[in-house]
Coordinates of C-alpha atoms and ligand atoms in Angstrom, one line a residue:
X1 CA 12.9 26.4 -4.5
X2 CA 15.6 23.8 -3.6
X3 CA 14.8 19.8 -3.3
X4 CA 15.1 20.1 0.7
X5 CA 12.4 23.1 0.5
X6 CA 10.4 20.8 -1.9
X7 CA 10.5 18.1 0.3
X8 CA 9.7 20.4 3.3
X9 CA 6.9 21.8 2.0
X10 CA 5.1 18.5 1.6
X11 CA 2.1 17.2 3.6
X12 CA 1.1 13.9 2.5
X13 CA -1.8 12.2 4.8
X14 CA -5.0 10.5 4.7
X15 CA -8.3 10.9 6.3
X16 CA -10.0 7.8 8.0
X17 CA -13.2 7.4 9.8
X18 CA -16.1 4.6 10.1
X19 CA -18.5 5.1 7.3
X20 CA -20.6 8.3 7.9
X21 CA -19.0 10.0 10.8
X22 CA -18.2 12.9 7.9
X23 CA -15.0 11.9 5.7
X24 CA -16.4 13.1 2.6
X25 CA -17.5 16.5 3.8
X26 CA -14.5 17.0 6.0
X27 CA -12.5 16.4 2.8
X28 CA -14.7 18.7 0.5
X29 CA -14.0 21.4 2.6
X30 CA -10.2 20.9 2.8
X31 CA -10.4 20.7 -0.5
X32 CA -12.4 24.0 -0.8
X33 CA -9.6 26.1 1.1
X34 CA -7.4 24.5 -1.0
X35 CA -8.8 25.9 -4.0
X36 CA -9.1 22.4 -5.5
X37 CA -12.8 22.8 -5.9
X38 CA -14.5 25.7 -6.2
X39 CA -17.8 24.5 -5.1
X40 CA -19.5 22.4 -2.4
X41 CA -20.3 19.2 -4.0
X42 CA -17.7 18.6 -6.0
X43 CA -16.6 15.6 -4.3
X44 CA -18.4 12.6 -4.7
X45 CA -18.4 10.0 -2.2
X46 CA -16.8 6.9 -3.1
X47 CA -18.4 4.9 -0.6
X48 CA -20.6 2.3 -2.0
X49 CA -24.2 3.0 -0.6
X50 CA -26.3 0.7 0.8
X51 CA -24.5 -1.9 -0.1
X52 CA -25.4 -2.3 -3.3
X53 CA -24.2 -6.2 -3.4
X54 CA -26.3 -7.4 -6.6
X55 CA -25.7 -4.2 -8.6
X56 CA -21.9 -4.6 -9.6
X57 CA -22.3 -2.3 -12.6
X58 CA -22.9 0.4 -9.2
X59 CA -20.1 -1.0 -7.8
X60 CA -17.6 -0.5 -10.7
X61 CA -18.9 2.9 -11.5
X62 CA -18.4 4.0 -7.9
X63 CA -15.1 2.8 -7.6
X64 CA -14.1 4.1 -10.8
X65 CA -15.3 7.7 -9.6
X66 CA -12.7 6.8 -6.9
X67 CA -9.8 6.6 -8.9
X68 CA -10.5 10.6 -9.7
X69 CA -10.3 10.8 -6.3
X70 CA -7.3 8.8 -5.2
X71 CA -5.1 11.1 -4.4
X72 CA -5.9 14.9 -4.2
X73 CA -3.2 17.7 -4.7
X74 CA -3.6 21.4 -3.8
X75 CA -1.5 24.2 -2.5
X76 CA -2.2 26.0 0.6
X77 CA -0.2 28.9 2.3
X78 CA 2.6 27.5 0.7
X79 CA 2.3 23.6 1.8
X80 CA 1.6 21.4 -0.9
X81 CA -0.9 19.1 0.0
X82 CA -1.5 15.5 -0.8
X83 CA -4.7 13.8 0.4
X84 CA -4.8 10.0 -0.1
X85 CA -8.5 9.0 -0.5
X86 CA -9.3 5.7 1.7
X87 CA -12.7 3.6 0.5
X88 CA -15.5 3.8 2.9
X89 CA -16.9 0.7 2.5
X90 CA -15.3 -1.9 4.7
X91 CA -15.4 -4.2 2.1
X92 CA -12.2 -2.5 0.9
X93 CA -10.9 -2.3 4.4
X94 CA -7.7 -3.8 2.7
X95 CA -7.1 -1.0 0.4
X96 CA -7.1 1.4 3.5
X97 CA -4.8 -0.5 4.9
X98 CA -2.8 -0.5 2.2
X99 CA -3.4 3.5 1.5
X100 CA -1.9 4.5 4.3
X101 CA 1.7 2.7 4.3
X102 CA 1.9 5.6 1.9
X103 CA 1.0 8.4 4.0
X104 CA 3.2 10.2 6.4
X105 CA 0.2 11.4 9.1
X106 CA -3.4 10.6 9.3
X107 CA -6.8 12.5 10.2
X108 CA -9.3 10.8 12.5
X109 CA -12.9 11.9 12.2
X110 CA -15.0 10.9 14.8
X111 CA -19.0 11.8 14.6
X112 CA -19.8 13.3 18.4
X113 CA -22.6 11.8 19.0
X114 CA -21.4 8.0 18.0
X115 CA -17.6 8.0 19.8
X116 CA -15.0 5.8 18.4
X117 CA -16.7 3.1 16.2
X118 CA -15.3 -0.4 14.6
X119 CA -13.7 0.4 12.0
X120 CA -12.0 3.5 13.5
X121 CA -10.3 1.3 15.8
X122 CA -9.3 -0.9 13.4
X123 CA -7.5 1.8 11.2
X124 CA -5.7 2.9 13.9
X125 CA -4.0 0.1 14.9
X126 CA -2.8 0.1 11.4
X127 CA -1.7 3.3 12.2
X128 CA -0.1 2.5 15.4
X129 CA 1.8 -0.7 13.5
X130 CA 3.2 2.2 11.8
X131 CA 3.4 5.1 14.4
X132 CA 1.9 7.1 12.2
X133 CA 0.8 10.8 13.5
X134 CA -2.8 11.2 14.2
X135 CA -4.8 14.3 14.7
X136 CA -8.3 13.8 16.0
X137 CA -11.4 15.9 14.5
X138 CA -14.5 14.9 16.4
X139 CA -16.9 15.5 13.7
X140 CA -21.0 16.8 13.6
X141 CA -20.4 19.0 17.0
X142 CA -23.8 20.9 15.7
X143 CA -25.5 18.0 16.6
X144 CA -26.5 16.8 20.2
X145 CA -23.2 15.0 20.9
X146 CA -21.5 12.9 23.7
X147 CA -19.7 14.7 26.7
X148 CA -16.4 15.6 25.8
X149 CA -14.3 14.6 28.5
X150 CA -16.4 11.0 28.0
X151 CA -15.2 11.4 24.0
X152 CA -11.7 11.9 24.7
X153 CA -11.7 9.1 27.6
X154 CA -13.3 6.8 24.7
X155 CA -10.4 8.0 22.2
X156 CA -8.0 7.0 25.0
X157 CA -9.3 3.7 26.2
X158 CA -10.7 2.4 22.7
X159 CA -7.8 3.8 20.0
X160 CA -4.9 3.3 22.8
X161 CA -3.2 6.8 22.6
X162 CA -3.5 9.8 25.1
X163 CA -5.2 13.2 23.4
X164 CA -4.6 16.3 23.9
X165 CA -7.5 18.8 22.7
X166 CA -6.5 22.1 21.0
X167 CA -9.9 23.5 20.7
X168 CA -12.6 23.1 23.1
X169 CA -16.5 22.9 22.2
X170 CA -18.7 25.1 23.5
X171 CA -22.3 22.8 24.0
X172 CA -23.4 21.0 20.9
X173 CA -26.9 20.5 18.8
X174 CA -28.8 23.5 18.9
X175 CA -27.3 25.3 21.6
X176 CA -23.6 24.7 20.2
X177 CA -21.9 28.4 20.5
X178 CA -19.0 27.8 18.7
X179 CA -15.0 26.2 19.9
X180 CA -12.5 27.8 22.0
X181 CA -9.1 27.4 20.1
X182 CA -6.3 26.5 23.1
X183 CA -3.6 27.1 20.5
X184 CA -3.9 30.4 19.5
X185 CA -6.3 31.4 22.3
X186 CA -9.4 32.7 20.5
X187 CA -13.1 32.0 20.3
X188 CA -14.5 31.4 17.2
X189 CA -18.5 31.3 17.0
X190 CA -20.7 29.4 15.3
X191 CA -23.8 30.5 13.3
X192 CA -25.3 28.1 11.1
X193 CA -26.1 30.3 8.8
X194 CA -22.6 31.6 7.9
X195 CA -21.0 29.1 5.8
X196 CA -17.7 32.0 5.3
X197 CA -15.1 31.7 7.7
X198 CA -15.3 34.1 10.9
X199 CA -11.9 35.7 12.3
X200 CA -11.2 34.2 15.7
X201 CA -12.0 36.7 18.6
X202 CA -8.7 37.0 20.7
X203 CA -9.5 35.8 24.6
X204 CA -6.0 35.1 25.5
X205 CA -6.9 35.6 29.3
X206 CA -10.6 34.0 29.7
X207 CA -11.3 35.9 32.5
X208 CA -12.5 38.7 30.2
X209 CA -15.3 39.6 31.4
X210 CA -16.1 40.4 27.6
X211 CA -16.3 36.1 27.2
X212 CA -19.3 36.3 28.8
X213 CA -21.1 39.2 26.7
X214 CA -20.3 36.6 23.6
X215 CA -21.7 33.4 25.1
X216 CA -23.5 34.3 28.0
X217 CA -23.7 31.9 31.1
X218 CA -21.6 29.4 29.2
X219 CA -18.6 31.4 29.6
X220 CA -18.4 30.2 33.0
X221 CA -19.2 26.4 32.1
X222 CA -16.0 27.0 29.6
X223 CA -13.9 28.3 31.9
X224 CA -14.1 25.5 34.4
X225 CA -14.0 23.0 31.8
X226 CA -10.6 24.8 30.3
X227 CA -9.8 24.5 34.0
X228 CA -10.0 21.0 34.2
X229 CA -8.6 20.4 30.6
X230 CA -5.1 22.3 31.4
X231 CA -5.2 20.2 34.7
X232 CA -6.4 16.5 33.0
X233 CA -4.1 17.1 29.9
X234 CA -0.5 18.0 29.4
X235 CA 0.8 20.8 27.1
X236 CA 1.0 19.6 23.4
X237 CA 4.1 18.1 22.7
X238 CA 5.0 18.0 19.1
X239 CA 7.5 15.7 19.1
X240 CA 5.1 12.7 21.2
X241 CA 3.1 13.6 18.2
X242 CA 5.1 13.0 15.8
X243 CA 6.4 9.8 17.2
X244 CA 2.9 8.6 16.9
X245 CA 2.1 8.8 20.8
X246 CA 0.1 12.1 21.4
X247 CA -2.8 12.8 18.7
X248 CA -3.9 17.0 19.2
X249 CA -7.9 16.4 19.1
X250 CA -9.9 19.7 17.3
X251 CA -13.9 19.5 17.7
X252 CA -16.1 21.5 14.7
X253 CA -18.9 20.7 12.1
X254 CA -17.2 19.6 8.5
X255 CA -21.2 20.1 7.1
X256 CA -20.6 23.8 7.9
X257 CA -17.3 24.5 7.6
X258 CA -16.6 25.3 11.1
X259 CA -13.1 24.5 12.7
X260 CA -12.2 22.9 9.2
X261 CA -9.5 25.9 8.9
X262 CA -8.2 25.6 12.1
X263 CA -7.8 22.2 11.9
X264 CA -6.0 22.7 8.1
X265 CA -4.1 25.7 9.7
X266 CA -2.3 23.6 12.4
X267 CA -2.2 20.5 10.1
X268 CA -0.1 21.9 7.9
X269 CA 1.9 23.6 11.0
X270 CA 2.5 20.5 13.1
X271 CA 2.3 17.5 10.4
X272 CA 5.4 15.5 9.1
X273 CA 6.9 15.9 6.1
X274 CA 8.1 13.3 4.1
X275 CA 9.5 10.0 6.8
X276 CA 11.8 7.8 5.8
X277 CA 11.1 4.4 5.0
X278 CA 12.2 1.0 4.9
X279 CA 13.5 -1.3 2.6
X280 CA 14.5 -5.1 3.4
X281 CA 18.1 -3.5 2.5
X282 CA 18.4 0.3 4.7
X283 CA 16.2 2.6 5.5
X284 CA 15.5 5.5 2.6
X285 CA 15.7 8.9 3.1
X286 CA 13.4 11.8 1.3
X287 CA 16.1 13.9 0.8
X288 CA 18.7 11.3 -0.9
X289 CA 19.5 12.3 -4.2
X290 CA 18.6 9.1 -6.2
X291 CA 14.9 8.2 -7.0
X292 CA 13.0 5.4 -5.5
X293 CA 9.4 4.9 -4.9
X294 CA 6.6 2.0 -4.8
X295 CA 3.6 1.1 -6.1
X296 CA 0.5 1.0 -3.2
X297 CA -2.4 0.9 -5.1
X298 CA -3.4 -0.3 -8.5
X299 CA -6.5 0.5 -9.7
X300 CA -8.1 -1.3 -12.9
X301 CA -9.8 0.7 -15.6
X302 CA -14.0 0.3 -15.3
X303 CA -13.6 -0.2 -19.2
X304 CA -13.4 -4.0 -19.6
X305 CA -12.3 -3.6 -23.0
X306 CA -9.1 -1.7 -21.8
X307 CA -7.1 -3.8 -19.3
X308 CA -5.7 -0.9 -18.6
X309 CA -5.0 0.5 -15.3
X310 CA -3.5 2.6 -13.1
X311 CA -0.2 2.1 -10.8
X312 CA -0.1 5.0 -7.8
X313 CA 3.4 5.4 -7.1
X314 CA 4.7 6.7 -3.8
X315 CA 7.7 8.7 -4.4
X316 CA 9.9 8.3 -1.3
X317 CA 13.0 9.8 -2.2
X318 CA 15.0 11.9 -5.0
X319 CA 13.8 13.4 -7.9
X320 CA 11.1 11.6 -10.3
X321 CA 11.5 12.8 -13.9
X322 CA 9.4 12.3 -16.7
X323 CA 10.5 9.8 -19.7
X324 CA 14.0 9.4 -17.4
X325 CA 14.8 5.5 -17.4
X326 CA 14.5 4.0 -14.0
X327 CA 14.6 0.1 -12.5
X328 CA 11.4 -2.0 -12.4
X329 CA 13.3 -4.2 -9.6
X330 CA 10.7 -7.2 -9.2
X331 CA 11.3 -7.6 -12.9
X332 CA 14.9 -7.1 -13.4
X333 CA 13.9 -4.3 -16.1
X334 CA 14.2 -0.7 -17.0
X335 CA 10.8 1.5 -17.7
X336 CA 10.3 5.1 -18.5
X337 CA 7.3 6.6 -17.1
X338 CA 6.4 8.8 -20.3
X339 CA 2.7 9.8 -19.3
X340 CA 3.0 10.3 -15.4
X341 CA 0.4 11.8 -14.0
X342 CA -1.0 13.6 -10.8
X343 CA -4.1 14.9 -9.4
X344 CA -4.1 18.6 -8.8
X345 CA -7.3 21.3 -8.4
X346 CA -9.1 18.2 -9.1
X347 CA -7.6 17.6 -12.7
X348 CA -5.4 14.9 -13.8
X349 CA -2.5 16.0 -15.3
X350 CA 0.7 14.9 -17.2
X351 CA 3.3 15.9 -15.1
X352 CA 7.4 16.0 -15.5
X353 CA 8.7 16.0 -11.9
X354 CA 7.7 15.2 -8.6
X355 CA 9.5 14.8 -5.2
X356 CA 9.5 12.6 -2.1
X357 CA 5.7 12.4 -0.6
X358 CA 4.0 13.4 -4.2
X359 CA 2.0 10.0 -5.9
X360 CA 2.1 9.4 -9.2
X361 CA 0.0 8.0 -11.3
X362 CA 1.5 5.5 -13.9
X363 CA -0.5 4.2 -16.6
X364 CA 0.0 0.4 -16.7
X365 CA -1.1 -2.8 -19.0
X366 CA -0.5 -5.2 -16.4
X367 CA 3.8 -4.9 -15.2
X368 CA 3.2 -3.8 -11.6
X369 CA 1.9 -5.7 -8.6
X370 CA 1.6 -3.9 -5.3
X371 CA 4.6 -3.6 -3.3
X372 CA 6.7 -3.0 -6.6
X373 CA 9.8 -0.8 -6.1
X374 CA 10.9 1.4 -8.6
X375 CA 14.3 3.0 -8.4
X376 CA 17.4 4.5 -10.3
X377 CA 19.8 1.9 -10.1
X378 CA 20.0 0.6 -6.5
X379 CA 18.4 -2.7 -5.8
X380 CA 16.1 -2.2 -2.7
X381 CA 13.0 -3.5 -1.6
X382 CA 10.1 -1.5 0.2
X383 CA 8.7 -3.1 3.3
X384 CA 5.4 -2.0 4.7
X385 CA 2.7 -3.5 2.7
X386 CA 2.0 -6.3 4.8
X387 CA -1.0 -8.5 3.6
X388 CA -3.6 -8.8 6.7
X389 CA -5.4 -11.9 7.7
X390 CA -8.9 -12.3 5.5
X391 CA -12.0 -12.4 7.4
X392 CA -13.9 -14.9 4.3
X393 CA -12.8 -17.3 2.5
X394 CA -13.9 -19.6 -0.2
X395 CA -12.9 -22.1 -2.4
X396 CA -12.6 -20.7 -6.1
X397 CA -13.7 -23.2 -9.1
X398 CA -13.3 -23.1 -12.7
X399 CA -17.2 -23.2 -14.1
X400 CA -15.9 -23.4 -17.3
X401 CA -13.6 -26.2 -18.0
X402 CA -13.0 -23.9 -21.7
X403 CA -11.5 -21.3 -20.0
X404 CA -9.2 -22.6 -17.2
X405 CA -6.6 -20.1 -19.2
X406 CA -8.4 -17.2 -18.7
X407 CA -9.7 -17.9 -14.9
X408 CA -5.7 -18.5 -14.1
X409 CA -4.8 -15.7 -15.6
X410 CA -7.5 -13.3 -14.3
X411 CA -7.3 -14.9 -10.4
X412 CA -3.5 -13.7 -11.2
X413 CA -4.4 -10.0 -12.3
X414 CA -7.2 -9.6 -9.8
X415 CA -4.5 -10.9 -6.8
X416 CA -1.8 -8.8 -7.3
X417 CA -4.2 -6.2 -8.0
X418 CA -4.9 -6.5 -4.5
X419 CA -8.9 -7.5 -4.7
X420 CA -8.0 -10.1 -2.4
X421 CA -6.0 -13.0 -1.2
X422 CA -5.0 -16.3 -2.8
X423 CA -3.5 -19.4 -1.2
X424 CA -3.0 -23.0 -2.3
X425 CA -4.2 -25.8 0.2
X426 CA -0.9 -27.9 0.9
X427 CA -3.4 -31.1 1.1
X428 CA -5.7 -31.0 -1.7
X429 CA -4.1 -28.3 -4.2
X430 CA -7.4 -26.2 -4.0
X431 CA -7.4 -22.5 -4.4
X432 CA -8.6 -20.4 -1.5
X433 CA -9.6 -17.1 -2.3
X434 CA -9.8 -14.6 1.3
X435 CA -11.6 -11.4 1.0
X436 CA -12.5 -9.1 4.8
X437 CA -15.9 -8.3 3.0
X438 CA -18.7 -10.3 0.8
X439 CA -18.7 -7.8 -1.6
X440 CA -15.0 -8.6 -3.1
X441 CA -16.0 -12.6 -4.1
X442 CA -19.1 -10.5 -6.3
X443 CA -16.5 -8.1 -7.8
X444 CA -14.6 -10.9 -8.0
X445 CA -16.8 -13.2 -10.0
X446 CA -18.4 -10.5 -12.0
X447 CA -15.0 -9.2 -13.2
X448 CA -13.4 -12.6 -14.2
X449 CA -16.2 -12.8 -16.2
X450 CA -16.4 -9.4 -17.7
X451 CA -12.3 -8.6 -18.2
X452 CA -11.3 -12.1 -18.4
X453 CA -13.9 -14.3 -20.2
X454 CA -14.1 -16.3 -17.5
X455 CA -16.6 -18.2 -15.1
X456 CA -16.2 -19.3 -11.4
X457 CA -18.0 -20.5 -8.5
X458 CA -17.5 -20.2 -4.9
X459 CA -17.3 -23.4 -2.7
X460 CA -18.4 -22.7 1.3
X461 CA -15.4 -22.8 3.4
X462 CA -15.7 -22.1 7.0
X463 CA -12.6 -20.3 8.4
X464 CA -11.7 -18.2 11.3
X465 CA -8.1 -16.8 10.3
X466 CA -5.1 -17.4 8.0
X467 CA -1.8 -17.0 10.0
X468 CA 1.8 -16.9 9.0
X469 CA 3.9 -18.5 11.0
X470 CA 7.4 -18.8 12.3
X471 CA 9.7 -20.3 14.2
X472 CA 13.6 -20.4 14.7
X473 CA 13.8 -24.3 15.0
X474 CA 13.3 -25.9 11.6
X475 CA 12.5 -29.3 13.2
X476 CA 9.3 -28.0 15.4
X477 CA 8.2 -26.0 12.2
X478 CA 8.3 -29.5 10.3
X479 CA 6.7 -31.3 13.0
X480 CA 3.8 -28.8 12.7
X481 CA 3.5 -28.4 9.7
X482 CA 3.3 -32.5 9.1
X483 CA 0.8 -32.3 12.1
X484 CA -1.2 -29.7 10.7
X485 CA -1.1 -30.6 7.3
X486 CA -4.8 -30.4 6.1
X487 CA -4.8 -26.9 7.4
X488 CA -1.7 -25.7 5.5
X489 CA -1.7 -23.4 2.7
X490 CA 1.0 -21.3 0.4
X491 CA 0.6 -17.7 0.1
X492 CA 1.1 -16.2 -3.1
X493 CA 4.3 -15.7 -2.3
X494 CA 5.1 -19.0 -1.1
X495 CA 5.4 -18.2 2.4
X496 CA 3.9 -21.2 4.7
X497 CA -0.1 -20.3 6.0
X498 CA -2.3 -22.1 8.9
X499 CA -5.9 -21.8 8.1
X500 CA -7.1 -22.3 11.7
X501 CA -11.0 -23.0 11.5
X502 CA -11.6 -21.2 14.8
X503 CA -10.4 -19.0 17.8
X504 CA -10.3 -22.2 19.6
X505 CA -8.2 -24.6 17.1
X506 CA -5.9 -21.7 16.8
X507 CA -5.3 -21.4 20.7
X508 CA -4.9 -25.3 21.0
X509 CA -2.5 -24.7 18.3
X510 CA -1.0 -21.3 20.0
X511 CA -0.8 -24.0 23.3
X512 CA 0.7 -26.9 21.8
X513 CA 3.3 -25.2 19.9
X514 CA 4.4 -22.8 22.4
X515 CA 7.5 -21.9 20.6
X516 CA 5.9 -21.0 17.0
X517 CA 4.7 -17.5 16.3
X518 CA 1.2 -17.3 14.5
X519 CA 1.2 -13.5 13.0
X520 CA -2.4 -11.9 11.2
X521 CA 0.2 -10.3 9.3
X522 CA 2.6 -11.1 6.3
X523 CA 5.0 -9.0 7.6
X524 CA 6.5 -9.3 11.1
Ligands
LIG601 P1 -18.2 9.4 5.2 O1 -17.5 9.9 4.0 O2 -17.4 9.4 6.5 O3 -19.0 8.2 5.1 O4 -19.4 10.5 5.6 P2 -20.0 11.7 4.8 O5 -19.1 12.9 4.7 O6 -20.6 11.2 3.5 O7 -21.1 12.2 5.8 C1 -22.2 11.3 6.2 C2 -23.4 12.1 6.5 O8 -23.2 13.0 7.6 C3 -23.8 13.0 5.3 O9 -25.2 13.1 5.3 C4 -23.2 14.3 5.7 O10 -23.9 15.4 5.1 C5 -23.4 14.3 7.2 N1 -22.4 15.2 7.9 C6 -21.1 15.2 7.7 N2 -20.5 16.1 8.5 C7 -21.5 16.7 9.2 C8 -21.6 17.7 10.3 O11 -20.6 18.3 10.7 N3 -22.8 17.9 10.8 C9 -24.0 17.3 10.4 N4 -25.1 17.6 11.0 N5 -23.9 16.3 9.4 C10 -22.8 16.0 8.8 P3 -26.2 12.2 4.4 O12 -27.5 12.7 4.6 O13 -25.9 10.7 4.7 O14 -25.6 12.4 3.0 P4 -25.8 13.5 2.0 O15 -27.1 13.1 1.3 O16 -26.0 14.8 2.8 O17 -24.6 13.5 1.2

């Protein structure tokens, strides 16, 4: 196979939902057709349970089984698959975030009988930052669930892109018969006692009487709900999908495996391959011969006696080689990757080549930070990894004046980890740690102390949002900044911060200083 095929062949995505709406299952399954697994229950769920918030040892452990399940590789009908695993809990909303400026489509599962929920809307409009492809599966459908012309409304209204279903429930809960499939034209029934996968029946004109000897009096319901569907929704249009504007909505049951292969079957049909991205320099192409990729996640070991951890690098163009010596270009340095490594039928495994839209793993003692890019030669720097505004924050103290060292040094590691945010106050020189979830200042605290030796303590601070700002006249930006200067604080990458206290201090602000731009973003 040549590098263009390879490329080609690629489907790298990730699956999103609000905590419960089915995820875990829906990615079991995938992984089941896949061959990945072999049986149900293979997967464990990497969401942290019931919030486990004293027990951090449970915390650790559970995001250590995660790092098994980062990414997941399989083959299927020729595709090679990549599934990027996002954390459930929203604690580690920023890690999602983060996951998918490395995918090139996503997977929405919605439960049926819940709609669209918090957090789904606010992973899509990470999504929609990016115009990433979306395909809809509204999730649990063998369980008494919401109309669906009401779901897809919600979808519309709530996520802010128009659907277009390809399969069409028939009833749900108990008297659920099964989906009609729009794209190829077929029934498929559901029994919830067959867990194998039924052929489709072939209906491709549903006047067939013969409809009605499968589902009885709900044939008729179907057809005037097809009726109104063709009418409400225009045909699928790949190309509005792939520009992020048109998400192709499937309904089935992940728990019993029902419209899983459908949905897997026109995944792998309609999603992207490999998209180029951006650099602060050009945009990157997948099929450009010379390497380059960047580091997304990093992911400590759960041993605190090996500082080890683990680097997952995106490839996004060329070929990666094993041991070949490429640019470390934050550092100025050269590396070779000797023990890369990659997730496949559930193992992890040294590997010697991947192409654009594969992850690596690369084991690392502490030389990456996320965001690094890692070429052959060319100087370039990935874009895309913006840091979001915090939701908490807290002052950070040293509780042991011994080991001021060790507290710098682990705030350092933990940071460009990506556990969370640090900024410097510009008026008293304090440390500000922001987190979107309480559970990060525990990891936080328990891990300085267990990897690093270290002891802090968390000062109360009461804060609404961290904003960067900007503005094309120097002088206004001084005047602010002198104005504002209790409220200022440096990023850790210098960049200028308003801590606005409220929603209200930051619109007096947003009203005063009409001409400054105040971005939840670092990048903009
Ligand atoms: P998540 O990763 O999105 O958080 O959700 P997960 O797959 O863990 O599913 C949450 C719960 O919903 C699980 O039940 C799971 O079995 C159930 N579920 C998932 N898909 C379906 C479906 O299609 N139909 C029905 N009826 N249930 C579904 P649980 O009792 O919380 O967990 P478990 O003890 O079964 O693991």
């Amino acid at each position: 196979m040549n590098f263009i095929e390879e490329i080609k062949r690629r489907r790298t995505f990730g699956i999103v939902s609000h905590p419960d709406a089915g995820k875990t299952t829906l990615t079991e399954k995938l992984l089941l057709f896949g061959g990945a697994i072999r049986v149900a229950g293979a997967v464990k769920s990497n969401k942290i349970k019931k919030a486990a918030t004293s027990d951090f040892m449970e915390i650790e452990r559970q995001r250590g089984i995660s790092v098994a399940t980062s990414v997941m590789g399989f083959e299927y009908n020729g595709y090679k698959v990549n599934i990027l695993d996002t954390p459930g809990h929203q604690d580690f909303q920023e890690d999602t975030f983060r996951t998918l400026t490395a995918v090139d489509s996503v997977i929405i599962v919605i439960d049926a009988a819940k709609g669209v929920e918090l957090q789904t809307e606010k992973l899509m409009n990470v999504c929609r930052m990016r115009k990433t492809p979306v395909i809809v599966f509204i999730n649990k459908m063998d369980r008494p669930a919401r109309d669906s012309f009401t779901l897809l409304d919600e979808i519309e209204e709530q996520l802010k892109i128009k659907v277009r279903p390809l399969s069409w429930p028939i009833n749900s809960g108990p008297d659920f018969k099964g989906v009609y499939n729009l794209f190829d034209r077929s029934l498929l029934l559901f029994d919830p006692s067959i867990q194998e996968i039924q052929p489709g029946i072939k209906f491709a004109a549903l006047d067939n009487p013969e409809l009605d000897r499968y589902i009885g009096s709900d044939a008729q319901l179907l057809r005037e709900e097809l009726d109104l569907v063709e009418g409400v929704y225009p045909e699928f249009n790949h190309q509005d999908y792939l520009a992020g504007n048109l998400a192709p909505v499937f309904f089935g049951s992940a728990l019993y495996n029902f419209g899983v292969q459908e949905l897997l079957d026109t995944f792998v049909r309609i999603a992207p391959w490999p998209r180029p991205s951006f650099t602060e320099e050009r945009e990157v192409r997948p099929e450009e011969s010379s390497f380059s990729g960047f580091v997304f996640k990093i992911h400590a070991n759960i041993d605190p006696n090996h500082r080890s951890r683990i680097a997952f690098l995106k490839v996004c163009s060329g070929h990666f080689e094993r041991n070949k010596v490429y640019n470390h270009i934050r550092l100025g340095k050269t590396l070779r990757i000797s023990s890369p490594t990659a997730f496949m039928a559930s193992q992890k495994e040294v590997i010697e080549e991947a192409f654009p839209g594969d992850i690596i793993g690369v084991p690392d003692t502490g030389n990456f930070i996320i965001g690094d890019t890692v070429t052959d030669g060319e100087i370039i720097h990935f874009k895309g990894l913006p840091s979001f505004s915090p939701e908490l924050f807290r002052y950070i103290e040293n509780a042991d004046p011994m080991k001021s060292k060790q507290l710098a040094k682990g705030i350092d590691h933990l940071m460009d980890e990506g556990v969370a945010q640090l900024f410097t106050s510009q008026f008293n020189g304090r440390k500000i740690i922001g987190t979107v979830g309480q559970l990060q200042f525990e990891v936080i605290q328990y891990r300085l102390e267990h990897e690093y030796g270290a002891k802090c303590r968390f000062d109360t601070l009461n804060m609404y949002k961290a904003c960067w700002i900007e503005c094309p006249d120097p002088k206004i930006l001084s005047d602010f900044k002198k104005r504002k200067h209790q409220k200022m604080a440096t990023d850790k990458r210098g960049r200028d911060v308003f801590m606005a206290d409220s929603p209200f201090i930051l619109q007096m602000a947003q009203e005063e200083f009409k001409e400054i731009k105040f971005h939840f973003t670092s990048e903009f």
